[in-house]
Amino acid sequence: MKYAAIPRDRLPALLAHMPKTELHIHIEGSLEPELIFALAEKNGVALSYPSVEALRAAYAFTDLQSFLDLYYAGASVLMNEDDFYRMAMAYFARAHADHIVHAELFFDPQTHTERGVPMGAVIEGLDRACADAKAHYGISASLILCFLRHLSEESAFETLQAALPYRQHFIGVGLDSGERGNPPEKFARVFAQCRALGLHIVAHAGEEGPPAYIESALDELQVQRIDHGVRCSDDPALVRRLAASGMPLTVCPLSNVKLCVFPTMQDHNLATLLHAGLCITLNSDDPAYFGGYLLTNFEAVFSALPSLGAQDAWQLARNSIDASFAGEPDKAAWRAALDQVFDQALAGA
Ligand code: HPA
Ligand code: ZN
């Protein structure tokens, strides 16, 4: 707890400058309205909104599905390899500004292949951006292919098959889209095949869905991280299990408030879960839709939750490094850089 002595007025600088990773970002959710309109015009795609302002004004969501409807409409402007590259490079510029050293990007191939976009255009565009993120910004970046859980098991198997020629370009698989009525076990056989292929495994669970979905993700899919997971608090035994196992939760605070998972940020349970010993990480989810990128999430949380201090800032950044799928030498270097930022603040405290 040595960083607890750092006063709260040092927090803004620490949150900004501490090295951090981002483990829960849907790259299609980083498409800003300006880029949606630019790509729509270039590709001759019709949009239902007359202007950037009108589109942004429509970003008032009542639940996950009300967001997903707009999110899939926005993603419909992505047609070729360069579109995916541009989208991801715009994200990496923001990530660099927020001192993100490593990012694991979710992408939703079915959203694109269903419209006739080739799998290769999606993955090669994103992969080229990941390589340039390293070259331009020093950010290490990798891709996690997500299956849409509102679609069938058969569609997930077909998607995996279509992605296998690009196997070296993605490190893992995840599960996203509408949670209610689509429990993790629906995809148990697909994920078993993915595990056999040596892919990392994550899944959205307990965002809107019940604690049983978190248990199913753990037991049936054998996930290495739970995406969201905040509804674990409805089951104290599950909270104890998550703490004891060190299972990371990739929590997305601004997303949770925008999608009415919590009425306000003051009501968010992440500080309680963090102080109960869970491996909590902070993430932006769909930053173009939810009001901010990763640093904005940190700022919102630390201004709304008075129980969080400098030690918690360090722990959240440290968890983000530990929970990543990066290699050990990189992780060791980021941990040392993180400690250096906090040791300097402590020396000046
Ligand atoms: N939840 C589920 N699916 C998603 C999300 C989310 O927050 N964002 C993009 N796809
Ligand atoms: Zn998500």
mmCIF file of C-alpha atoms and ligand atoms in Angstrom:
data_model
loop_
_atom_site.group_PDB
_atom_site.id
_atom_site.type_symbol
_atom_site.label_atom_id
_atom_site.label_comp_id
_atom_site.label_asym_id
_atom_site.label_seq_id
_atom_site.Cartn_x
_atom_site.Cartn_y
_atom_site.Cartn_z
ATOM 1 C CA MET A 1 0.000 0.000 0.000
ATOM 2 C CA LYS A 2 3.012 2.298 -0.291
ATOM 3 C CA TYR A 3 1.354 4.568 -2.875
ATOM 4 C CA ALA A 4 -1.612 5.369 -0.595
ATOM 5 C CA ALA A 5 0.479 8.277 0.742
ATOM 6 C CA ILE A 6 0.360 10.076 -2.614
ATOM 7 C CA PRO A 7 -2.205 12.888 -2.270
ATOM 8 C CA ARG A 8 -5.348 12.912 -4.381
ATOM 9 C CA ASP A 9 -4.391 16.136 -6.160
ATOM 10 C CA ARG A 10 -1.630 14.185 -7.919
ATOM 11 C CA LEU A 11 -4.175 11.787 -9.412
ATOM 12 C CA PRO A 12 -4.926 13.612 -12.691
ATOM 13 C CA ALA A 13 -1.259 13.552 -13.722
ATOM 14 C CA LEU A 14 -0.802 9.954 -12.568
ATOM 15 C CA LEU A 15 -3.880 8.699 -14.404
ATOM 16 C CA ALA A 16 -2.702 10.434 -17.568
ATOM 17 C CA HIS A 17 0.936 9.359 -17.470
ATOM 18 C CA MET A 18 0.884 5.879 -15.990
ATOM 19 C CA PRO A 19 1.545 3.194 -18.614
ATOM 20 C CA LYS A 20 -1.619 1.136 -19.134
ATOM 21 C CA THR A 21 -3.049 -1.475 -21.426
ATOM 22 C CA GLU A 22 -6.511 -1.675 -22.945
ATOM 23 C CA LEU A 23 -8.053 -5.149 -23.080
ATOM 24 C CA HIS A 24 -11.688 -4.439 -23.975
ATOM 25 C CA ILE A 25 -12.134 -2.203 -26.992
ATOM 26 C CA HIS A 26 -14.377 -3.141 -29.914
ATOM 27 C CA ILE A 27 -12.524 -1.508 -32.761
ATOM 28 C CA GLU A 28 -15.802 -0.918 -34.628
ATOM 29 C CA GLY A 29 -16.888 0.998 -31.513
ATOM 30 C CA SER A 30 -14.068 3.487 -32.077
ATOM 31 C CA LEU A 31 -15.639 4.696 -35.349
ATOM 32 C CA GLU A 32 -16.341 8.381 -34.736
ATOM 33 C CA PRO A 33 -19.328 9.930 -36.552
ATOM 34 C CA GLU A 34 -16.979 12.044 -38.717
ATOM 35 C CA LEU A 35 -15.257 8.912 -40.035
ATOM 36 C CA ILE A 36 -18.604 7.129 -40.469
ATOM 37 C CA PHE A 37 -19.751 9.972 -42.732
ATOM 38 C CA ALA A 38 -16.446 10.150 -44.618
ATOM 39 C CA LEU A 39 -16.451 6.393 -45.310
ATOM 40 C CA ALA A 40 -20.173 6.394 -46.193
ATOM 41 C CA GLU A 41 -19.549 9.045 -48.827
ATOM 42 C CA LYS A 42 -16.454 7.306 -50.209
ATOM 43 C CA ASN A 43 -18.191 3.926 -50.390
ATOM 44 C CA GLY A 44 -21.627 5.140 -51.507
ATOM 45 C CA VAL A 45 -23.360 3.785 -48.387
ATOM 46 C CA ALA A 46 -26.658 5.467 -47.420
ATOM 47 C CA LEU A 47 -27.008 6.519 -43.768
ATOM 48 C CA SER A 48 -30.265 7.095 -41.878
ATOM 49 C CA TYR A 49 -28.999 10.366 -40.352
ATOM 50 C CA PRO A 50 -28.558 13.642 -42.260
ATOM 51 C CA SER A 51 -25.437 14.873 -40.438
ATOM 52 C CA VAL A 52 -22.649 14.074 -37.989
ATOM 53 C CA GLU A 53 -24.494 16.115 -35.348
ATOM 54 C CA ALA A 54 -27.770 14.247 -35.900
ATOM 55 C CA LEU A 55 -25.986 10.916 -35.626
ATOM 56 C CA ARG A 56 -24.195 11.911 -32.439
ATOM 57 C CA ALA A 57 -27.475 13.203 -30.985
ATOM 58 C CA ALA A 58 -28.948 9.710 -31.477
ATOM 59 C CA TYR A 59 -26.416 8.240 -29.027
ATOM 60 C CA ALA A 60 -28.880 8.061 -26.124
ATOM 61 C CA PHE A 61 -29.218 4.420 -25.183
ATOM 62 C CA THR A 62 -31.603 2.606 -22.871
ATOM 63 C CA ASP A 63 -29.901 -0.803 -22.862
ATOM 64 C CA LEU A 64 -27.354 -2.923 -24.743
ATOM 65 C CA GLN A 65 -29.630 -3.704 -27.699
ATOM 66 C CA SER A 66 -30.520 -0.039 -28.300
ATOM 67 C CA PHE A 67 -26.775 0.602 -28.646
ATOM 68 C CA LEU A 68 -26.067 -2.458 -30.797
ATOM 69 C CA ASP A 69 -28.650 -1.353 -33.391
ATOM 70 C CA LEU A 70 -26.718 1.897 -33.983
ATOM 71 C CA TYR A 71 -23.308 0.230 -33.655
ATOM 72 C CA TYR A 72 -24.042 -2.287 -36.437
ATOM 73 C CA ALA A 73 -25.484 0.489 -38.633
ATOM 74 C CA GLY A 74 -22.305 2.542 -38.110
ATOM 75 C CA ALA A 75 -20.075 -0.425 -38.975
ATOM 76 C CA SER A 76 -21.911 -0.878 -42.303
ATOM 77 C CA VAL A 77 -19.735 1.859 -43.889
ATOM 78 C CA LEU A 78 -16.607 -0.339 -43.621
ATOM 79 C CA MET A 79 -16.091 -1.937 -47.040
ATOM 80 C CA ASN A 80 -12.423 -2.543 -47.790
ATOM 81 C CA GLU A 81 -9.009 -3.172 -46.253
ATOM 82 C CA ASP A 82 -8.080 0.479 -46.076
ATOM 83 C CA ASP A 83 -11.280 1.379 -44.187
ATOM 84 C CA PHE A 84 -10.349 -1.061 -41.419
ATOM 85 C CA TYR A 85 -6.801 0.292 -41.390
ATOM 86 C CA ARG A 86 -7.985 3.917 -41.083
ATOM 87 C CA MET A 87 -10.415 3.074 -38.290
ATOM 88 C CA ALA A 88 -7.766 1.292 -36.241
ATOM 89 C CA MET A 89 -5.082 3.949 -36.840
ATOM 90 C CA ALA A 90 -7.477 6.620 -35.558
ATOM 91 C CA TYR A 91 -7.876 4.542 -32.395
ATOM 92 C CA PHE A 92 -4.121 4.074 -31.965
ATOM 93 C CA ALA A 93 -3.557 7.849 -32.143
ATOM 94 C CA ARG A 94 -6.021 8.255 -29.242
ATOM 95 C CA ALA A 95 -4.489 5.321 -27.387
ATOM 96 C CA HIS A 96 -1.033 6.848 -27.673
ATOM 97 C CA ALA A 97 -2.320 10.145 -26.251
ATOM 98 C CA ASP A 98 -3.690 8.199 -23.262
ATOM 99 C CA HIS A 99 -0.307 6.456 -22.614
ATOM 100 C CA ILE A 100 -1.586 3.039 -23.633
ATOM 101 C CA VAL A 101 1.410 0.762 -24.184
ATOM 102 C CA HIS A 102 -0.498 -2.337 -25.285
ATOM 103 C CA ALA A 103 -3.984 -2.913 -26.735
ATOM 104 C CA GLU A 104 -5.939 -6.061 -27.532
ATOM 105 C CA LEU A 105 -8.587 -5.153 -30.101
ATOM 106 C CA PHE A 106 -11.881 -6.991 -30.473
ATOM 107 C CA PHE A 107 -13.293 -7.191 -33.973
ATOM 108 C CA ASP A 108 -16.622 -8.622 -35.202
ATOM 109 C CA PRO A 109 -16.008 -10.360 -38.556
ATOM 110 C CA GLN A 110 -19.610 -11.561 -38.970
ATOM 111 C CA THR A 111 -20.810 -7.933 -39.046
ATOM 112 C CA HIS A 112 -18.750 -7.514 -42.198
ATOM 113 C CA THR A 113 -18.702 -10.904 -43.916
ATOM 114 C CA GLU A 114 -22.528 -10.958 -43.788
ATOM 115 C CA ARG A 115 -22.436 -7.821 -45.988
ATOM 116 C CA GLY A 116 -20.055 -9.462 -48.470
ATOM 117 C CA VAL A 117 -16.821 -7.941 -47.153
ATOM 118 C CA PRO A 118 -14.038 -10.549 -47.438
ATOM 119 C CA MET A 119 -12.539 -11.874 -44.190
ATOM 120 C CA GLY A 120 -9.099 -10.994 -45.581
ATOM 121 C CA ALA A 121 -9.999 -7.311 -45.982
ATOM 122 C CA VAL A 122 -11.067 -7.129 -42.331
ATOM 123 C CA ILE A 123 -8.120 -8.952 -40.796
ATOM 124 C CA GLU A 124 -5.380 -7.669 -43.108
ATOM 125 C CA GLY A 125 -6.473 -4.038 -42.665
ATOM 126 C CA LEU A 126 -6.495 -4.382 -38.880
ATOM 127 C CA ASP A 127 -3.233 -6.330 -38.871
ATOM 128 C CA ARG A 128 -1.506 -3.638 -40.950
ATOM 129 C CA ALA A 129 -2.693 -1.037 -38.436
ATOM 130 C CA CYS A 130 -1.345 -3.128 -35.533
ATOM 131 C CA ALA A 131 2.068 -3.245 -37.223
ATOM 132 C CA ASP A 132 1.987 0.529 -37.781
ATOM 133 C CA ALA A 133 0.879 1.141 -34.173
ATOM 134 C CA LYS A 134 4.181 -0.412 -33.137
ATOM 135 C CA ALA A 135 6.178 1.464 -35.782
ATOM 136 C CA HIS A 136 4.575 4.911 -35.251
ATOM 137 C CA TYR A 137 3.673 4.890 -31.559
ATOM 138 C CA GLY A 138 5.564 2.017 -29.935
ATOM 139 C CA ILE A 139 2.204 0.466 -28.998
ATOM 140 C CA SER A 140 2.100 -3.317 -28.986
ATOM 141 C CA ALA A 141 -1.255 -4.424 -30.384
ATOM 142 C CA SER A 142 -3.013 -7.667 -31.152
ATOM 143 C CA LEU A 143 -6.420 -8.844 -32.356
ATOM 144 C CA ILE A 144 -9.169 -10.921 -30.732
ATOM 145 C CA LEU A 145 -11.853 -12.272 -33.052
ATOM 146 C CA CYS A 146 -15.340 -12.084 -31.511
ATOM 147 C CA PHE A 147 -18.291 -14.298 -32.361
ATOM 148 C CA LEU A 148 -21.698 -12.607 -32.364
ATOM 149 C CA ARG A 149 -23.726 -14.503 -29.792
ATOM 150 C CA HIS A 150 -27.123 -13.572 -31.299
ATOM 151 C CA LEU A 151 -26.121 -15.627 -34.362
ATOM 152 C CA SER A 152 -25.982 -19.429 -34.490
ATOM 153 C CA GLU A 153 -23.295 -21.882 -33.433
ATOM 154 C CA GLU A 154 -23.088 -22.892 -37.096
ATOM 155 C CA SER A 155 -22.310 -19.305 -38.132
ATOM 156 C CA ALA A 156 -19.588 -19.144 -35.471
ATOM 157 C CA PHE A 157 -18.023 -22.379 -36.793
ATOM 158 C CA GLU A 158 -18.132 -20.999 -40.369
ATOM 159 C CA THR A 159 -16.523 -17.771 -39.201
ATOM 160 C CA LEU A 160 -13.723 -19.630 -37.441
ATOM 161 C CA GLN A 161 -13.135 -21.678 -40.593
ATOM 162 C CA ALA A 162 -13.008 -18.551 -42.770
ATOM 163 C CA ALA A 163 -10.543 -16.905 -40.364
ATOM 164 C CA LEU A 164 -8.124 -19.836 -40.148
ATOM 165 C CA PRO A 165 -6.058 -18.758 -43.195
ATOM 166 C CA TYR A 166 -5.270 -15.625 -41.102
ATOM 167 C CA ARG A 167 -4.610 -17.548 -37.884
ATOM 168 C CA GLN A 168 -1.245 -15.873 -37.298
ATOM 169 C CA HIS A 169 -2.921 -12.436 -37.194
ATOM 170 C CA PHE A 170 -5.163 -12.984 -34.160
ATOM 171 C CA ILE A 171 -4.296 -14.214 -30.699
ATOM 172 C CA GLY A 172 -7.672 -15.171 -29.300
ATOM 173 C CA VAL A 173 -11.440 -15.323 -29.566
ATOM 174 C CA GLY A 174 -14.238 -13.634 -27.654
ATOM 175 C CA LEU A 175 -18.017 -13.536 -27.491
ATOM 176 C CA ASP A 176 -20.077 -10.350 -27.796
ATOM 177 C CA SER A 177 -23.396 -8.809 -28.945
ATOM 178 C CA GLY A 178 -26.791 -9.250 -27.241
ATOM 179 C CA GLU A 179 -26.250 -11.196 -24.046
ATOM 180 C CA ARG A 180 -29.747 -11.951 -22.761
ATOM 181 C CA GLY A 181 -31.029 -15.282 -24.088
ATOM 182 C CA ASN A 182 -27.620 -16.150 -25.582
ATOM 183 C CA PRO A 183 -25.704 -17.900 -22.776
ATOM 184 C CA PRO A 184 -22.024 -18.830 -23.201
ATOM 185 C CA GLU A 185 -22.767 -22.574 -23.331
ATOM 186 C CA LYS A 186 -24.437 -22.006 -26.734
ATOM 187 C CA PHE A 187 -20.846 -21.789 -28.052
ATOM 188 C CA ALA A 188 -19.134 -24.435 -25.909
ATOM 189 C CA ARG A 189 -18.164 -26.607 -28.901
ATOM 190 C CA VAL A 190 -16.804 -23.677 -30.933
ATOM 191 C CA PHE A 191 -14.675 -22.519 -28.025
ATOM 192 C CA ALA A 192 -13.421 -26.071 -27.437
ATOM 193 C CA GLN A 193 -12.102 -26.050 -31.002
ATOM 194 C CA CYS A 194 -10.562 -22.603 -30.458
ATOM 195 C CA ARG A 195 -8.785 -23.844 -27.320
ATOM 196 C CA ALA A 196 -7.446 -26.811 -29.288
ATOM 197 C CA LEU A 197 -6.049 -24.309 -31.801
ATOM 198 C CA GLY A 198 -4.132 -22.602 -29.005
ATOM 199 C CA LEU A 199 -6.193 -19.411 -29.075
ATOM 200 C CA HIS A 200 -6.698 -17.272 -25.984
ATOM 201 C CA ILE A 201 -10.291 -17.335 -24.724
ATOM 202 C CA VAL A 202 -12.397 -14.467 -23.362
ATOM 203 C CA ALA A 203 -16.156 -13.785 -23.307
ATOM 204 C CA HIS A 204 -18.587 -11.024 -22.421
ATOM 205 C CA ALA A 205 -20.617 -12.220 -19.442
ATOM 206 C CA GLY A 206 -22.496 -10.501 -16.651
ATOM 207 C CA GLU A 207 -22.891 -7.161 -18.438
ATOM 208 C CA GLU A 208 -26.684 -7.440 -18.605
ATOM 209 C CA GLY A 209 -26.820 -11.198 -18.146
ATOM 210 C CA PRO A 210 -27.020 -12.981 -14.782
ATOM 211 C CA PRO A 211 -24.139 -14.383 -12.676
ATOM 212 C CA ALA A 212 -24.945 -17.842 -14.107
ATOM 213 C CA TYR A 213 -23.593 -16.616 -17.463
ATOM 214 C CA ILE A 214 -20.285 -15.720 -15.777
ATOM 215 C CA GLU A 215 -20.117 -19.217 -14.290
ATOM 216 C CA SER A 216 -20.900 -20.728 -17.663
ATOM 217 C CA ALA A 217 -18.141 -18.664 -19.311
ATOM 218 C CA LEU A 218 -15.709 -19.955 -16.668
ATOM 219 C CA ASP A 219 -16.801 -23.594 -16.683
ATOM 220 C CA GLU A 220 -18.063 -24.254 -20.224
ATOM 221 C CA LEU A 221 -15.816 -21.920 -22.243
ATOM 222 C CA GLN A 222 -12.833 -21.931 -19.846
ATOM 223 C CA VAL A 223 -12.198 -18.225 -20.337
ATOM 224 C CA GLN A 224 -8.989 -16.505 -19.255
ATOM 225 C CA ARG A 225 -10.775 -13.180 -18.672
ATOM 226 C CA ILE A 226 -14.391 -12.130 -18.210
ATOM 227 C CA ASP A 227 -15.444 -9.078 -20.216
ATOM 228 C CA HIS A 228 -17.606 -6.811 -18.016
ATOM 229 C CA GLY A 229 -18.623 -9.315 -15.308
ATOM 230 C CA VAL A 230 -19.996 -6.556 -13.071
ATOM 231 C CA ARG A 231 -23.201 -8.448 -12.318
ATOM 232 C CA CYS A 232 -21.145 -10.962 -10.325
ATOM 233 C CA SER A 233 -22.131 -8.841 -7.307
ATOM 234 C CA ASP A 234 -25.567 -10.453 -7.417
ATOM 235 C CA ASP A 235 -23.874 -13.683 -6.218
ATOM 236 C CA PRO A 236 -21.464 -13.327 -3.250
ATOM 237 C CA ALA A 237 -20.115 -16.876 -3.719
ATOM 238 C CA LEU A 238 -19.175 -16.019 -7.295
ATOM 239 C CA VAL A 239 -17.441 -12.823 -6.144
ATOM 240 C CA ARG A 240 -15.375 -14.945 -3.745
ATOM 241 C CA ARG A 241 -14.554 -17.395 -6.542
ATOM 242 C CA LEU A 242 -13.428 -14.591 -8.874
ATOM 243 C CA ALA A 243 -11.244 -13.075 -6.159
ATOM 244 C CA ALA A 244 -9.686 -16.404 -5.153
ATOM 245 C CA SER A 245 -8.888 -17.402 -8.728
ATOM 246 C CA GLY A 246 -7.522 -13.983 -9.741
ATOM 247 C CA MET A 247 -9.807 -14.052 -12.779
ATOM 248 C CA PRO A 248 -9.527 -10.651 -14.509
ATOM 249 C CA LEU A 249 -12.672 -8.620 -15.244
ATOM 250 C CA THR A 250 -12.419 -6.078 -18.053
ATOM 251 C CA VAL A 251 -14.764 -3.427 -16.677
ATOM 252 C CA CYS A 252 -16.024 -0.581 -18.884
ATOM 253 C CA PRO A 253 -17.394 2.169 -16.627
ATOM 254 C CA LEU A 254 -18.665 4.764 -19.140
ATOM 255 C CA SER A 255 -20.257 1.968 -21.171
ATOM 256 C CA ASN A 256 -22.048 0.630 -18.090
ATOM 257 C CA VAL A 257 -23.560 4.021 -17.292
ATOM 258 C CA LYS A 258 -24.493 4.785 -20.934
ATOM 259 C CA LEU A 259 -26.213 1.391 -21.267
ATOM 260 C CA CYS A 260 -27.989 1.822 -17.902
ATOM 261 C CA VAL A 261 -26.254 -1.130 -16.206
ATOM 262 C CA PHE A 262 -25.734 1.394 -13.352
ATOM 263 C CA PRO A 263 -27.879 4.543 -13.035
ATOM 264 C CA THR A 264 -24.875 6.828 -12.405
ATOM 265 C CA MET A 265 -21.105 6.451 -12.038
ATOM 266 C CA GLN A 266 -21.519 6.964 -8.274
ATOM 267 C CA ASP A 267 -23.496 3.693 -8.263
ATOM 268 C CA HIS A 268 -20.774 1.684 -10.045
ATOM 269 C CA ASN A 269 -19.500 -1.344 -8.112
ATOM 270 C CA LEU A 270 -15.937 -1.425 -9.457
ATOM 271 C CA ALA A 271 -14.333 0.116 -6.347
ATOM 272 C CA THR A 272 -16.134 -2.423 -4.147
ATOM 273 C CA LEU A 273 -14.969 -5.295 -6.362
ATOM 274 C CA LEU A 274 -11.404 -3.946 -6.524
ATOM 275 C CA HIS A 275 -11.255 -3.613 -2.737
ATOM 276 C CA ALA A 276 -12.655 -7.159 -2.404
ATOM 277 C CA GLY A 277 -9.494 -8.320 -4.185
ATOM 278 C CA LEU A 278 -10.803 -8.924 -7.721
ATOM 279 C CA CYS A 279 -8.465 -8.304 -10.653
ATOM 280 C CA ILE A 280 -10.364 -5.314 -12.066
ATOM 281 C CA THR A 281 -9.170 -3.537 -15.208
ATOM 282 C CA LEU A 282 -10.649 -0.384 -16.786
ATOM 283 C CA ASN A 283 -11.488 -0.206 -20.491
ATOM 284 C CA SER A 284 -13.429 1.925 -22.969
ATOM 285 C CA ASP A 285 -15.554 -0.755 -24.769
ATOM 286 C CA ASP A 286 -16.932 1.455 -27.597
ATOM 287 C CA PRO A 287 -15.352 4.849 -26.971
ATOM 288 C CA ALA A 288 -16.919 6.697 -29.922
ATOM 289 C CA TYR A 289 -20.384 5.839 -28.601
ATOM 290 C CA PHE A 290 -19.961 6.051 -24.831
ATOM 291 C CA GLY A 291 -18.392 9.463 -24.308
ATOM 292 C CA GLY A 292 -14.701 8.828 -24.088
ATOM 293 C CA TYR A 293 -11.523 6.844 -24.521
ATOM 294 C CA LEU A 294 -9.599 5.061 -21.793
ATOM 295 C CA LEU A 295 -8.222 8.058 -19.895
ATOM 296 C CA THR A 296 -11.701 9.612 -19.811
ATOM 297 C CA ASN A 297 -12.936 6.388 -18.198
ATOM 298 C CA PHE A 298 -10.236 6.619 -15.518
ATOM 299 C CA GLU A 299 -11.032 10.299 -14.898
ATOM 300 C CA ALA A 300 -14.780 9.666 -14.645
ATOM 301 C CA VAL A 301 -14.287 6.833 -12.175
ATOM 302 C CA PHE A 302 -11.811 8.645 -9.930
ATOM 303 C CA SER A 303 -13.949 11.761 -9.761
ATOM 304 C CA ALA A 304 -17.165 9.817 -9.021
ATOM 305 C CA LEU A 305 -15.823 7.306 -6.496
ATOM 306 C CA PRO A 306 -14.158 8.959 -3.472
ATOM 307 C CA SER A 307 -12.872 5.664 -2.067
ATOM 308 C CA LEU A 308 -10.385 5.388 -4.949
ATOM 309 C CA GLY A 309 -6.899 6.805 -4.451
ATOM 310 C CA ALA A 310 -3.380 6.591 -5.869
ATOM 311 C CA GLN A 311 -2.860 3.010 -4.689
ATOM 312 C CA ASP A 312 -5.970 2.007 -6.657
ATOM 313 C CA ALA A 313 -4.729 3.845 -9.757
ATOM 314 C CA TRP A 314 -1.493 1.859 -9.556
ATOM 315 C CA GLN A 315 -3.396 -1.403 -8.977
ATOM 316 C CA LEU A 316 -5.699 -0.826 -11.964
ATOM 317 C CA ALA A 317 -2.753 -0.113 -14.256
ATOM 318 C CA ARG A 318 -0.838 -3.080 -12.840
ATOM 319 C CA ASN A 319 -3.857 -5.368 -13.311
ATOM 320 C CA SER A 320 -4.150 -4.225 -16.921
ATOM 321 C CA ILE A 321 -0.563 -5.315 -17.541
ATOM 322 C CA ASP A 322 -0.853 -8.597 -15.629
ATOM 323 C CA ALA A 323 -4.159 -9.560 -17.316
ATOM 324 C CA SER A 324 -2.900 -8.912 -20.842
ATOM 325 C CA PHE A 325 -1.786 -11.633 -23.234
ATOM 326 C CA ALA A 326 1.508 -9.847 -23.934
ATOM 327 C CA GLY A 327 4.819 -11.653 -23.476
ATOM 328 C CA GLU A 328 6.617 -11.668 -20.122
ATOM 329 C CA PRO A 329 9.569 -9.465 -21.182
ATOM 330 C CA ASP A 330 7.174 -6.688 -22.284
ATOM 331 C CA LYS A 331 5.108 -7.056 -19.130
ATOM 332 C CA ALA A 332 8.203 -6.788 -16.929
ATOM 333 C CA ALA A 333 9.273 -3.593 -18.706
ATOM 334 C CA TRP A 334 5.810 -2.007 -18.346
ATOM 335 C CA ARG A 335 5.615 -2.953 -14.660
ATOM 336 C CA ALA A 336 8.966 -1.267 -14.052
ATOM 337 C CA ALA A 337 7.873 1.854 -15.975
ATOM 338 C CA LEU A 338 4.635 1.961 -13.961
ATOM 339 C CA ASP A 339 6.484 1.747 -10.641
ATOM 340 C CA GLN A 340 8.839 4.485 -11.745
ATOM 341 C CA VAL A 341 5.936 6.897 -12.401
ATOM 342 C CA PHE A 342 4.495 6.205 -8.942
ATOM 343 C CA ASP A 343 7.857 6.223 -7.137
ATOM 344 C CA GLN A 344 8.527 9.681 -8.594
ATOM 345 C CA ALA A 345 5.129 10.908 -7.396
ATOM 346 C CA LEU A 346 5.812 9.427 -3.960
ATOM 347 C CA ALA A 347 9.205 11.143 -3.770
ATOM 348 C CA GLY A 348 7.536 14.471 -4.574
ATOM 349 C CA ALA A 349 4.604 13.898 -2.212
HETATM 350 N N1 HPA B 1 -21.529 -5.679 -25.198
HETATM 351 C C1 HPA B 1 -21.767 -6.671 -26.056
HETATM 352 N N2 HPA B 1 -21.427 -6.605 -27.327
HETATM 353 C C2 HPA B 1 -20.818 -5.530 -27.786
HETATM 354 C C3 HPA B 1 -20.533 -4.465 -26.952
HETATM 355 C C4 HPA B 1 -20.900 -4.551 -25.589
HETATM 356 O O1 HPA B 1 -20.689 -3.643 -24.762
HETATM 357 N N3 HPA B 1 -19.918 -3.540 -27.715
HETATM 358 C C5 HPA B 1 -19.815 -4.035 -28.951
HETATM 359 N N4 HPA B 1 -20.369 -5.237 -29.004
HETATM 360 ZN ZN ZN B 2 -17.659 -5.053 -24.977
#
